[in-house]
Coordinates of C-alpha atoms in Angstrom, one line a residue:
M1 CA -23.8 12.1 -34.7
R2 CA -25.5 15.5 -35.4
L3 CA -22.2 17.1 -36.6
V4 CA -21.4 14.0 -38.8
Q5 CA -24.7 14.2 -40.5
N6 CA -24.3 17.9 -41.1
L7 CA -20.9 17.3 -42.6
L8 CA -22.3 14.7 -44.9
D9 CA -25.2 16.8 -46.0
H10 CA -23.0 19.9 -46.4
I11 CA -20.1 18.3 -48.3
L12 CA -21.8 15.4 -50.2
S13 CA -24.8 17.1 -51.6
P14 CA -22.8 19.0 -54.3
L15 CA -21.0 15.8 -55.1
E16 CA -24.1 13.8 -55.4
R17 CA -25.6 16.5 -57.7
N18 CA -22.5 16.5 -59.9
R19 CA -21.2 12.9 -59.9
S20 CA -22.6 9.5 -60.6
G21 CA -23.6 7.0 -58.0
W22 CA -20.5 4.8 -57.4
H23 CA -18.1 7.6 -56.4
S24 CA -20.5 9.6 -54.2
A25 CA -21.8 6.5 -52.4
N26 CA -18.3 5.3 -51.6
M27 CA -17.3 8.8 -50.6
R28 CA -20.3 8.8 -48.2
W29 CA -19.2 5.5 -46.6
L30 CA -15.6 6.6 -46.4
L31 CA -16.5 9.7 -44.5
I32 CA -18.9 7.8 -42.2
A33 CA -16.0 5.4 -41.4
V34 CA -13.6 8.2 -40.6
L35 CA -15.9 10.6 -38.9
A36 CA -17.8 8.1 -36.9
T37 CA -14.7 7.5 -34.8
G38 CA -15.2 11.0 -33.4
C39 CA -18.7 10.1 -32.1
A40 CA -18.4 6.4 -31.5
H41 CA -17.6 5.1 -28.0
Q42 CA -13.9 4.4 -28.5
G43 CA -11.6 3.9 -25.5
A44 CA -14.2 5.5 -23.3
V45 CA -13.7 6.1 -19.7
T46 CA -17.1 4.4 -18.9
Q47 CA -20.1 2.9 -20.5
P48 CA -22.5 5.6 -21.8
G49 CA -25.8 6.2 -20.2
P50 CA -29.2 5.8 -22.1
A51 CA -29.4 7.7 -25.3
Q52 CA -31.4 10.9 -25.1
P53 CA -33.3 12.4 -28.1
D54 CA -31.5 15.3 -29.7
T55 CA -33.9 18.2 -30.0
R56 CA -31.4 20.8 -31.1
I57 CA -31.7 22.3 -34.5
A58 CA -28.8 21.4 -36.8
T59 CA -26.8 24.4 -37.9
P60 CA -24.7 24.9 -41.0
L61 CA -21.1 23.9 -40.7
P62 CA -18.4 26.4 -40.7
V63 CA -15.9 26.3 -43.5
G64 CA -13.0 24.0 -42.7
S65 CA -14.8 21.6 -40.4
L66 CA -14.3 18.7 -42.7
A67 CA -10.6 19.4 -43.1
D68 CA -10.1 19.7 -39.4
L69 CA -11.9 16.5 -38.5
L70 CA -10.3 14.5 -41.3
T71 CA -6.8 15.9 -40.3
A72 CA -7.5 15.0 -36.7
E73 CA -8.5 11.4 -37.5
V74 CA -5.5 10.8 -39.7
A75 CA -3.2 12.3 -37.0
I76 CA -4.7 9.9 -34.4
K77 CA -4.0 6.9 -36.7
R78 CA -0.4 8.1 -37.0
G79 CA 0.0 8.7 -33.3
D80 CA 0.3 12.5 -33.6
T81 CA -2.0 13.4 -30.7
A82 CA -0.9 17.0 -30.6
T83 CA -2.0 17.7 -34.2
A84 CA -5.2 15.7 -33.6
Y85 CA -6.1 17.7 -30.5
A86 CA -5.4 21.1 -32.1
N87 CA -7.8 20.4 -34.9
L88 CA -10.5 18.9 -32.6
A89 CA -10.2 21.7 -30.2
R90 CA -10.7 24.3 -32.9
Q91 CA -13.9 22.5 -34.0
V92 CA -15.1 22.4 -30.4
E93 CA -14.6 26.1 -30.1
Q94 CA -16.4 26.8 -33.5
T95 CA -19.3 24.3 -33.3
G96 CA -19.7 23.4 -29.6
D97 CA -20.4 19.8 -30.7
E98 CA -20.6 17.4 -27.8
A99 CA -19.2 14.4 -29.7
V100 CA -16.2 16.3 -31.0
A101 CA -15.6 17.7 -27.5
L102 CA -15.7 14.2 -26.1
R103 CA -13.3 13.0 -28.7
A104 CA -11.0 16.0 -28.0
A105 CA -11.0 15.3 -24.3
R106 CA -10.1 11.6 -24.8
V107 CA -7.2 12.5 -27.1
A108 CA -6.0 15.2 -24.7
T109 CA -5.4 12.5 -22.0
Q110 CA -2.6 11.2 -24.1
I111 CA -0.8 14.6 -24.3
D112 CA -0.1 16.1 -21.0
A113 CA -1.8 17.0 -17.7
K114 CA -2.5 20.7 -18.6
T115 CA -4.1 19.8 -22.0
A116 CA -6.1 17.0 -20.4
L117 CA -7.6 19.4 -17.9
S118 CA -8.3 22.1 -20.4
A119 CA -10.1 19.7 -22.8
A120 CA -12.1 18.2 -19.9
K121 CA -13.2 21.7 -18.8
A122 CA -14.3 22.5 -22.4
L123 CA -16.3 19.3 -22.5
A124 CA -17.9 20.0 -19.1
Q125 CA -19.2 23.3 -20.4
I126 CA -21.1 21.5 -23.1
S127 CA -22.0 18.2 -21.4
Q128 CA -23.0 17.2 -17.9
S129 CA -22.8 13.4 -18.8
F130 CA -21.2 10.8 -16.5
E131 CA -18.2 10.6 -18.9
A132 CA -17.7 14.3 -18.9
R133 CA -17.6 14.3 -15.1
A134 CA -15.2 11.4 -15.1
L135 CA -12.8 13.0 -17.6
L136 CA -12.9 16.3 -15.6
A137 CA -12.1 14.3 -12.5
R138 CA -9.2 12.6 -14.3
G139 CA -7.9 16.0 -15.5
L140 CA -8.1 17.4 -12.0
L141 CA -6.3 14.4 -10.5
V142 CA -3.4 14.5 -12.9
N143 CA -3.0 18.2 -12.1
Q144 CA -3.1 17.2 -8.4
Q145 CA -6.3 19.2 -7.7
I146 CA -7.5 16.5 -5.4
E147 CA -10.4 18.2 -3.6
R148 CA -12.0 19.4 -6.8
A149 CA -11.4 15.9 -8.4
V150 CA -13.3 14.3 -5.5
I151 CA -16.2 16.7 -6.0
E152 CA -16.5 15.5 -9.6
L153 CA -16.1 11.9 -8.7
R154 CA -18.9 12.2 -6.2
A155 CA -21.1 13.9 -8.8
A156 CA -20.4 11.2 -11.3
A157 CA -21.1 8.5 -8.7
E158 CA -24.6 10.0 -8.1
M159 CA -25.3 9.7 -11.8
Q160 CA -24.0 6.1 -12.2
P161 CA -23.2 4.6 -8.8
D162 CA -22.4 1.2 -10.3
Q163 CA -19.9 2.4 -12.9
V164 CA -16.2 1.7 -12.6
L165 CA -13.6 4.1 -13.8
G166 CA -11.1 2.0 -15.7
F167 CA -8.4 4.7 -16.0
L168 CA -7.6 4.9 -12.3
P169 CA -5.2 2.0 -11.7
R170 CA -2.7 3.2 -14.3
L171 CA -3.2 6.8 -13.3
L172 CA -2.5 6.3 -9.6
Q173 CA 0.5 3.9 -10.1
G174 CA 3.7 5.5 -8.8
Q175 CA 1.8 8.4 -7.3
P176 CA 1.7 7.6 -3.5
E177 CA 1.4 11.2 -2.3
W178 CA -1.7 12.3 -4.1
S179 CA -3.1 8.8 -4.0
A180 CA -3.0 9.1 -0.2
Q181 CA -4.8 12.5 -0.4
L182 CA -7.4 10.9 -2.7
A183 CA -7.9 7.9 -0.4
E184 CA -8.2 10.2 2.7
Q185 CA -11.0 12.3 1.1
L186 CA -12.9 9.3 -0.4
A187 CA -12.8 7.3 2.9
T188 CA -15.3 9.5 4.7
P189 CA -18.1 8.6 4.6
I190 CA -17.3 5.0 3.7
P191 CA -18.5 4.7 0.1
R192 CA -21.0 2.1 -0.8
S193 CA -21.1 2.7 -4.6
L194 CA -18.7 1.1 -7.0
A195 CA -18.1 4.5 -8.6
L196 CA -16.4 5.7 -5.3
G197 CA -15.5 2.4 -3.7
V198 CA -13.2 1.2 -6.5
P199 CA -11.3 4.6 -6.6
L200 CA -10.8 4.3 -2.9
L201 CA -9.5 0.8 -3.3
Y202 CA -6.9 1.8 -6.0
A203 CA -5.9 5.0 -4.3
T204 CA -5.3 3.1 -1.0
E205 CA -3.2 0.4 -2.8
A206 CA -1.1 3.0 -4.6
A207 CA -0.5 5.0 -1.4
Y208 CA -0.1 2.2 1.2
G209 CA 0.1 -1.1 -0.5
A210 CA -1.9 -4.3 -0.8
E211 CA -2.2 -4.9 3.0
R212 CA -4.2 -1.7 3.6
A213 CA -6.2 -2.1 0.4
L214 CA -7.3 -5.7 1.1
P215 CA -10.0 -4.9 3.7
I216 CA -11.6 -2.4 1.2
A217 CA -11.6 -5.0 -1.5
K218 CA -13.2 -7.5 0.8
R219 CA -15.9 -5.0 1.8
L220 CA -16.6 -4.3 -1.9
T221 CA -17.2 -8.1 -2.5
R222 CA -19.7 -8.1 0.3
Q223 CA -21.4 -5.0 -0.9
H224 CA -21.5 -6.0 -4.5
P225 CA -21.4 -9.8 -4.6
K226 CA -22.7 -9.9 -8.2
R227 CA -19.5 -8.4 -9.5
P228 CA -17.0 -11.3 -10.1
S229 CA -14.2 -8.9 -11.0
L230 CA -14.2 -7.6 -7.4
F231 CA -13.4 -11.1 -6.1
A232 CA -10.6 -11.3 -8.6
E233 CA -9.2 -7.9 -7.4
A234 CA -9.5 -9.0 -3.7
A235 CA -7.8 -12.3 -4.5
R236 CA -4.9 -10.4 -6.2
L237 CA -4.4 -8.2 -3.2
A238 CA -4.8 -11.1 -0.8
Q239 CA -2.0 -13.0 -2.6
Q240 CA 0.3 -10.1 -2.1
A241 CA -0.7 -9.3 1.5
E242 CA -1.4 -12.7 3.0
G243 CA -0.4 -15.4 0.5
S244 CA -1.9 -17.8 -1.9
D245 CA -4.2 -19.7 0.6
S246 CA -6.0 -16.4 1.4
A247 CA -6.4 -15.6 -2.3
I248 CA -7.8 -19.1 -2.9
Q249 CA -10.4 -18.6 -0.1
I250 CA -11.6 -15.4 -1.7
L251 CA -11.8 -16.9 -5.1
S252 CA -13.7 -19.8 -3.7
A253 CA -16.2 -17.4 -2.2
G254 CA -16.5 -15.7 -5.6
I255 CA -17.0 -19.0 -7.3
K256 CA -19.8 -19.8 -4.9
Q257 CA -21.5 -16.7 -6.0
H258 CA -20.6 -17.2 -9.7
P259 CA -20.2 -20.9 -10.3
Q260 CA -20.1 -20.5 -14.1
D261 CA -17.4 -17.8 -14.1
Q262 CA -14.4 -19.4 -15.9
S263 CA -12.0 -16.6 -15.0
L264 CA -12.4 -17.1 -11.3
L265 CA -12.2 -20.8 -11.6
L266 CA -9.1 -20.7 -13.8
T267 CA -7.3 -18.3 -11.5
R268 CA -8.1 -20.4 -8.4
T269 CA -6.9 -23.6 -10.2
Q270 CA -3.7 -21.9 -11.3
L271 CA -3.0 -20.9 -7.7
Q272 CA -3.7 -24.4 -6.6
V273 CA -1.1 -25.7 -9.0
A274 CA 1.4 -23.1 -7.9
T275 CA 0.9 -24.1 -4.3
Q276 CA 1.1 -27.8 -5.2
Q277 CA -2.6 -28.5 -4.2
Y278 CA -2.7 -30.8 -7.1
T279 CA -5.8 -32.8 -6.2
D280 CA -7.9 -29.7 -5.9
A281 CA -6.4 -28.4 -9.1
I282 CA -7.4 -31.5 -10.9
N283 CA -11.0 -31.0 -9.7
G284 CA -10.7 -27.4 -10.9
F285 CA -9.7 -28.3 -14.3
A286 CA -12.5 -30.9 -14.4
L287 CA -15.0 -28.2 -13.7
L288 CA -13.5 -25.9 -16.3
S289 CA -13.6 -28.8 -18.8
R290 CA -17.3 -29.3 -18.1
L291 CA -18.0 -25.6 -18.6
D292 CA -15.9 -25.4 -21.8
P293 CA -15.7 -29.0 -23.3
D294 CA -14.1 -27.6 -26.5
E295 CA -11.0 -26.5 -24.7
P296 CA -8.6 -29.5 -24.6
S297 CA -6.0 -27.9 -22.4
Y298 CA -8.1 -28.4 -19.4
T299 CA -8.1 -32.2 -19.9
S300 CA -4.4 -32.1 -20.7
S301 CA -3.7 -30.3 -17.5
Q302 CA -5.8 -32.8 -15.5
G303 CA -3.7 -35.6 -17.0
M304 CA -0.3 -34.0 -16.3
L305 CA -1.3 -33.4 -12.7
A306 CA -2.6 -36.9 -12.3
V307 CA 0.9 -38.1 -13.3
E308 CA 2.4 -35.7 -10.8
I309 CA 0.3 -37.2 -7.9
E310 CA 0.9 -40.7 -9.3
D311 CA -2.8 -41.3 -10.0
F312 CA -1.9 -43.4 -13.0
E313 CA -5.3 -44.8 -13.5
Q314 CA -6.8 -41.4 -14.0
A315 CA -3.8 -40.3 -16.1
E316 CA -4.3 -43.4 -18.3
R317 CA -8.0 -42.6 -18.8
L318 CA -7.4 -39.0 -19.6
G319 CA -4.5 -39.7 -21.9
Q320 CA -6.5 -42.3 -23.8
S321 CA -9.4 -39.9 -24.3
L322 CA -7.0 -37.3 -25.7
L323 CA -5.3 -39.9 -27.9
E324 CA -8.5 -40.7 -29.6
Q325 CA -8.9 -37.2 -31.1
P326 CA -6.5 -36.1 -33.9
A327 CA -6.3 -32.6 -32.5
T328 CA -5.2 -33.8 -29.0
E329 CA -3.3 -36.9 -29.9
R330 CA 0.1 -35.3 -29.1
S331 CA -1.1 -34.4 -25.6
G332 CA -2.5 -37.9 -25.0
R333 CA 0.9 -39.5 -26.0
L334 CA 2.7 -37.1 -23.7
I335 CA 0.6 -37.9 -20.7
L336 CA 0.7 -41.6 -21.4
G337 CA 4.4 -41.5 -22.0
L338 CA 5.1 -39.6 -18.8
A339 CA 2.9 -42.0 -16.8
A340 CA 4.8 -45.0 -18.3
T341 CA 8.1 -43.3 -17.4
A342 CA 7.0 -42.8 -13.8
Q343 CA 5.9 -46.4 -13.6
G344 CA 9.2 -47.8 -15.0
S345 CA 7.7 -49.0 -18.3
L346 CA 10.6 -47.4 -20.1
E347 CA 10.2 -49.2 -23.4
R348 CA 6.6 -48.2 -23.7
A349 CA 7.5 -44.6 -22.6
R350 CA 10.1 -44.3 -25.3
Q351 CA 7.6 -45.4 -28.0
L352 CA 5.1 -42.8 -26.8
L353 CA 7.5 -39.9 -26.3
S354 CA 9.8 -40.4 -29.3
T355 CA 7.3 -38.5 -31.6
E356 CA 7.2 -35.4 -29.4
Q357 CA 8.9 -32.6 -31.2
G358 CA 6.9 -29.6 -30.1
D359 CA 6.7 -27.5 -26.9
S360 CA 7.0 -30.5 -24.6
F361 CA 10.1 -31.9 -26.4
L362 CA 12.6 -31.1 -23.6
L363 CA 10.2 -32.3 -20.9
A364 CA 9.8 -35.6 -22.7
R365 CA 13.6 -36.0 -23.3
T366 CA 14.7 -35.0 -19.8
Q367 CA 12.1 -37.1 -17.9
L368 CA 12.9 -40.3 -19.7
A369 CA 16.6 -39.6 -19.5
Q370 CA 16.3 -39.2 -15.8
A371 CA 14.4 -42.5 -15.6
Y372 CA 17.2 -44.2 -17.5
L373 CA 19.7 -42.8 -15.0
D374 CA 17.6 -43.9 -12.0
N375 CA 17.6 -47.4 -13.5
N376 CA 21.3 -47.3 -14.2
Q377 CA 20.7 -47.6 -18.0
I378 CA 23.4 -45.2 -19.1
E379 CA 23.7 -46.5 -22.7
Q380 CA 19.9 -46.0 -23.2
L381 CA 20.2 -42.5 -21.7
E382 CA 23.0 -41.6 -24.2
S383 CA 21.1 -43.0 -27.2
W384 CA 17.9 -41.3 -26.2
L385 CA 19.6 -37.9 -25.9
D386 CA 21.7 -38.5 -29.1
E387 CA 18.4 -39.2 -30.9
G388 CA 16.9 -36.0 -29.5
R389 CA 19.8 -34.0 -30.9
Q390 CA 19.2 -35.4 -34.3
V391 CA 15.4 -34.7 -34.1
R392 CA 15.8 -31.2 -32.7
P393 CA 19.3 -29.7 -33.6
D394 CA 18.1 -26.4 -32.2
Q395 CA 18.0 -28.0 -28.7
A396 CA 21.3 -29.8 -29.0
V397 CA 23.2 -27.6 -26.6
V398 CA 20.4 -27.9 -23.9
L399 CA 20.5 -31.7 -24.3
Y400 CA 24.3 -31.7 -24.0
L401 CA 24.1 -29.7 -20.8
T402 CA 21.3 -32.0 -19.5
Q403 CA 23.5 -35.0 -20.2
A404 CA 26.4 -33.5 -18.4
E405 CA 24.2 -32.8 -15.3
L406 CA 22.9 -36.4 -15.4
Y407 CA 26.5 -37.7 -15.6
S408 CA 27.4 -35.6 -12.6
E409 CA 24.4 -37.0 -10.7
A410 CA 25.4 -40.5 -11.7
N411 CA 28.9 -39.8 -10.4
V412 CA 30.5 -40.6 -13.8
K413 CA 32.2 -37.2 -13.9
D414 CA 35.1 -38.5 -16.0
R415 CA 32.8 -38.4 -19.0
I416 CA 31.6 -34.8 -18.6
V417 CA 34.6 -32.9 -19.9
G418 CA 34.9 -35.2 -23.0
L419 CA 31.1 -34.8 -23.7
L420 CA 31.3 -31.0 -23.5
S421 CA 34.4 -30.9 -25.6
S422 CA 32.6 -32.9 -28.3
A423 CA 29.7 -30.5 -28.0
L424 CA 32.0 -27.5 -28.4
S425 CA 33.5 -29.1 -31.6
E426 CA 29.9 -29.0 -33.0
H427 CA 29.0 -25.7 -31.4
P428 CA 32.2 -23.6 -31.1
N429 CA 32.2 -20.4 -29.2
N430 CA 29.1 -21.3 -27.2
F431 CA 29.1 -19.5 -23.9
R432 CA 27.0 -22.0 -22.0
L433 CA 29.1 -24.9 -23.1
L434 CA 32.4 -23.1 -22.2
Y435 CA 31.1 -22.0 -18.9
A436 CA 29.8 -25.5 -18.0
R437 CA 33.1 -27.2 -19.0
A438 CA 35.0 -24.8 -16.8
L439 CA 32.8 -25.6 -13.8
Y440 CA 32.9 -29.3 -14.4
R441 CA 36.7 -29.4 -14.7
D442 CA 38.8 -30.7 -11.8
S443 CA 39.4 -27.8 -9.4
G444 CA 43.2 -28.5 -9.6
N445 CA 43.2 -27.9 -13.3
T446 CA 43.4 -24.1 -12.9
Q447 CA 44.9 -23.3 -16.3
D448 CA 42.2 -25.0 -18.3
I449 CA 39.5 -23.5 -16.1
V450 CA 40.9 -20.1 -16.6
T451 CA 41.2 -20.7 -20.4
D452 CA 37.5 -21.7 -20.6
L453 CA 36.3 -18.8 -18.5
K454 CA 38.3 -16.2 -20.5
A455 CA 36.9 -17.6 -23.7
A456 CA 33.4 -17.4 -22.2
L457 CA 33.9 -13.8 -21.1
A458 CA 35.1 -12.9 -24.5
L459 CA 31.6 -13.8 -25.7
E460 CA 29.8 -12.2 -22.8
P461 CA 32.0 -9.7 -21.0
D462 CA 29.4 -8.6 -18.5
N463 CA 28.2 -12.0 -17.4
A464 CA 28.2 -11.8 -13.6
S465 CA 28.5 -15.6 -13.1
A466 CA 31.5 -15.9 -15.4
L467 CA 33.2 -12.9 -13.9
N468 CA 32.7 -14.3 -10.4
A469 CA 33.8 -17.7 -11.4
L470 CA 37.1 -16.5 -12.9
G471 CA 37.7 -14.2 -9.9
Y472 CA 37.1 -17.0 -7.5
T473 CA 39.3 -19.4 -9.4
Y474 CA 42.2 -16.9 -9.1
A475 CA 41.5 -16.3 -5.4
D476 CA 41.1 -20.0 -4.6
A477 CA 44.4 -20.7 -6.4
N478 CA 46.0 -17.7 -4.6
I479 CA 47.1 -16.2 -7.9
E480 CA 46.3 -12.9 -9.8
L481 CA 44.7 -11.5 -6.7
D482 CA 44.4 -8.0 -7.9
A483 CA 42.7 -9.2 -11.1
A484 CA 40.5 -11.4 -8.9
L485 CA 39.4 -8.4 -6.8
E486 CA 38.6 -6.4 -10.0
L487 CA 36.6 -9.3 -11.6
I488 CA 34.6 -10.0 -8.5
G489 CA 33.9 -6.3 -8.0
R490 CA 32.5 -6.1 -11.5
A491 CA 30.3 -9.1 -10.8
L492 CA 29.1 -7.6 -7.6
A493 CA 28.2 -4.3 -9.3
I494 CA 25.9 -6.3 -11.6
R495 CA 24.4 -8.6 -8.9
T496 CA 24.7 -6.7 -5.6
D497 CA 23.1 -9.2 -3.3
D498 CA 24.3 -12.5 -4.8
A499 CA 25.5 -14.6 -1.9
A500 CA 28.0 -16.5 -4.1
I501 CA 29.6 -13.3 -5.2
L502 CA 29.7 -11.9 -1.6
D503 CA 31.4 -15.1 -0.6
S504 CA 34.0 -14.7 -3.4
M505 CA 34.6 -11.1 -2.3
G506 CA 35.3 -12.3 1.2
W507 CA 37.5 -15.0 0.0
V508 CA 39.7 -12.8 -2.1
H509 CA 40.1 -10.3 0.8
Y510 CA 41.2 -13.2 2.9
R511 CA 43.8 -14.2 0.4
L512 CA 45.0 -10.6 0.3
G513 CA 45.3 -10.6 4.1
N514 CA 42.4 -8.2 4.8
L515 CA 40.8 -10.2 7.6
P516 CA 38.3 -7.5 8.8
Q517 CA 37.0 -7.0 5.2
A518 CA 36.9 -10.7 4.6
L519 CA 34.9 -11.4 7.7
S520 CA 32.4 -8.6 6.8
W521 CA 31.7 -10.0 3.3
L522 CA 31.6 -13.6 4.5
E523 CA 29.2 -12.9 7.4
R524 CA 26.9 -11.1 4.9
A525 CA 27.1 -14.1 2.5
F526 CA 26.4 -16.7 5.2
E527 CA 23.5 -14.7 6.7
Q528 CA 22.0 -14.4 3.2
L529 CA 22.6 -18.1 2.2
P530 CA 23.6 -20.5 5.0
D531 CA 25.6 -22.9 2.8
A532 CA 28.3 -25.5 3.7
E533 CA 30.9 -24.0 1.4
I534 CA 30.3 -20.4 2.5
G535 CA 30.4 -21.7 6.1
A536 CA 33.7 -23.4 5.4
H537 CA 35.2 -20.1 4.2
L538 CA 33.8 -18.1 7.1
G539 CA 34.9 -20.7 9.6
E540 CA 38.5 -20.7 8.2
V541 CA 38.8 -16.9 8.4
L542 CA 37.4 -16.9 11.9
W543 CA 39.9 -19.6 12.9
V544 CA 42.8 -17.7 11.4
D545 CA 41.6 -14.5 13.2
Q546 CA 41.9 -16.4 16.5
Q547 CA 38.1 -16.6 17.0
S548 CA 38.2 -20.3 17.5
M549 CA 34.9 -20.7 19.4
R550 CA 32.9 -18.8 16.8
A551 CA 34.8 -20.7 14.0
R552 CA 33.8 -24.1 15.5
E553 CA 30.2 -22.9 15.8
I554 CA 30.0 -21.9 12.1
L555 CA 31.9 -25.0 10.9
S556 CA 29.5 -27.3 13.0
Q557 CA 26.5 -25.6 11.4
A558 CA 28.0 -26.2 8.0
L559 CA 28.7 -29.8 8.7
E560 CA 25.1 -30.3 9.7
M561 CA 24.0 -28.7 6.4
D562 CA 26.2 -31.0 4.2
P563 CA 28.3 -33.6 5.9
T564 CA 29.9 -34.6 2.6
N565 CA 30.8 -31.2 1.2
P566 CA 34.3 -31.6 -0.2
V567 CA 35.4 -27.9 0.5
L568 CA 34.2 -28.2 4.1
L569 CA 35.9 -31.5 4.7
E570 CA 39.2 -30.3 3.1
T571 CA 39.1 -27.2 5.3
L572 CA 38.6 -29.2 8.5
E573 CA 41.4 -31.6 7.5
R574 CA 43.9 -28.9 6.5
L575 CA 43.3 -26.8 9.7
D576 CA 43.3 -30.0 11.8
I577 CA 39.9 -29.1 13.4
R578 CA 38.1 -31.8 15.2
L579 CA 34.4 -31.3 15.7
P580 CA 32.2 -33.3 18.0

């Protein structure tokens, strides 16, 4: 702050002699606000150490200092880091001010590696602080001077052994070669300080992946159990290397050390939800709710999970408690409505869910619609979804598609094409409706399927699903085979490992008489996605290629997967293949 005070005294004294109070006072505050950013701890690499008394004698400012510093701050606000650094560097050279040198070194990290190192070296000539060492280590790292960087990291660690360098993860990302060099040099001797242990952790992860980094993270949690963030890092790596159960164990150990840490608790609870450990997750949300009773989402989450595990008594209790508060009434109605739906109390469910128009609108509509279907109440299903389209016109298309899917599940497929045609009269040129109508049409109605798919592709020419569907339709009908090959090729270029597209490519080659190519594509597809329809295609091509034993083996596997698959059954009948 020494240079700032000099600036104020140097610049404002004449103003205060010559101008009245309001202007000079406001000018002083304006300059403090702008110039303090040069000395304040903004975006620092680390937390600063204890303040030391400044015993140096203030020197008069060179001419132009104010202009340089103001220009630099304005440039920073505008994102012009090159201009900002040029002005700050000039002032470092002229004044040797530590705060300005620190500001310049921070700005330089946003320019390029060479500038970052140059600025860090200039700072190191003025200051031997922890942050000066850290910035110099950073500059050396980005210039791949690993050995010298490690020297600076070790020196910084001696000054503040429990400090963590926050810039390292992003700096090391995508740099496996010099991350490996850094990890190798930091690993011996095994660091006990956070200032060296955490860099070793991040360097090992960047170089070798989560599996190699995990033991280091676990060691750090044992060495520094009072740092909850280390347990979070170890859990993150464990989830990648070993799975969610391992991550949950690490988080549980962290929670034992830090029972009030909501971040660890919430992360563990979310993992428990993701792994369907719903009872444990309910207990987790209960703990979070006790720690933060003003956060209603914890109680709502408990209630939703209670419905999921069919603990309706608990769901009712939690839903009623939310219903009593105006701020959480919607959540209470949703939980109670879903619980009523699951218990078959559909009239009560409709009363509770009909007012939901927010984020849970689709959940409420689809869950009750499914319950109507399960109870064979098709008219109620239709009126419920019709009402939903009136309440939320912006969700009408989704509700039409939901209704089509429920019709298919209910085996009332004769209604689907008419429903989607009505939807298209309200929402013409809608890709999703056109594509869905094509898929739900009778497979023998090739011309109408082609018409719908061409209209869909006119709206989204690079949609891989539609390209594949049209190509497969041609191939299956044994027409336009050259066009089919081109369409499926385009789809495969977009989604190179999609089993359905691989299957289509094999099928069109079969239609073209290219049996070796057909077998190659279909074997890939079946290996990637063992599916009855893909198995039917592969089995047919093997049969035609006189590989009857292998064909029977594949077709038997397909029949075990789905004994009612219509494509498979038609294939067996057409080829007159009898399976045991």
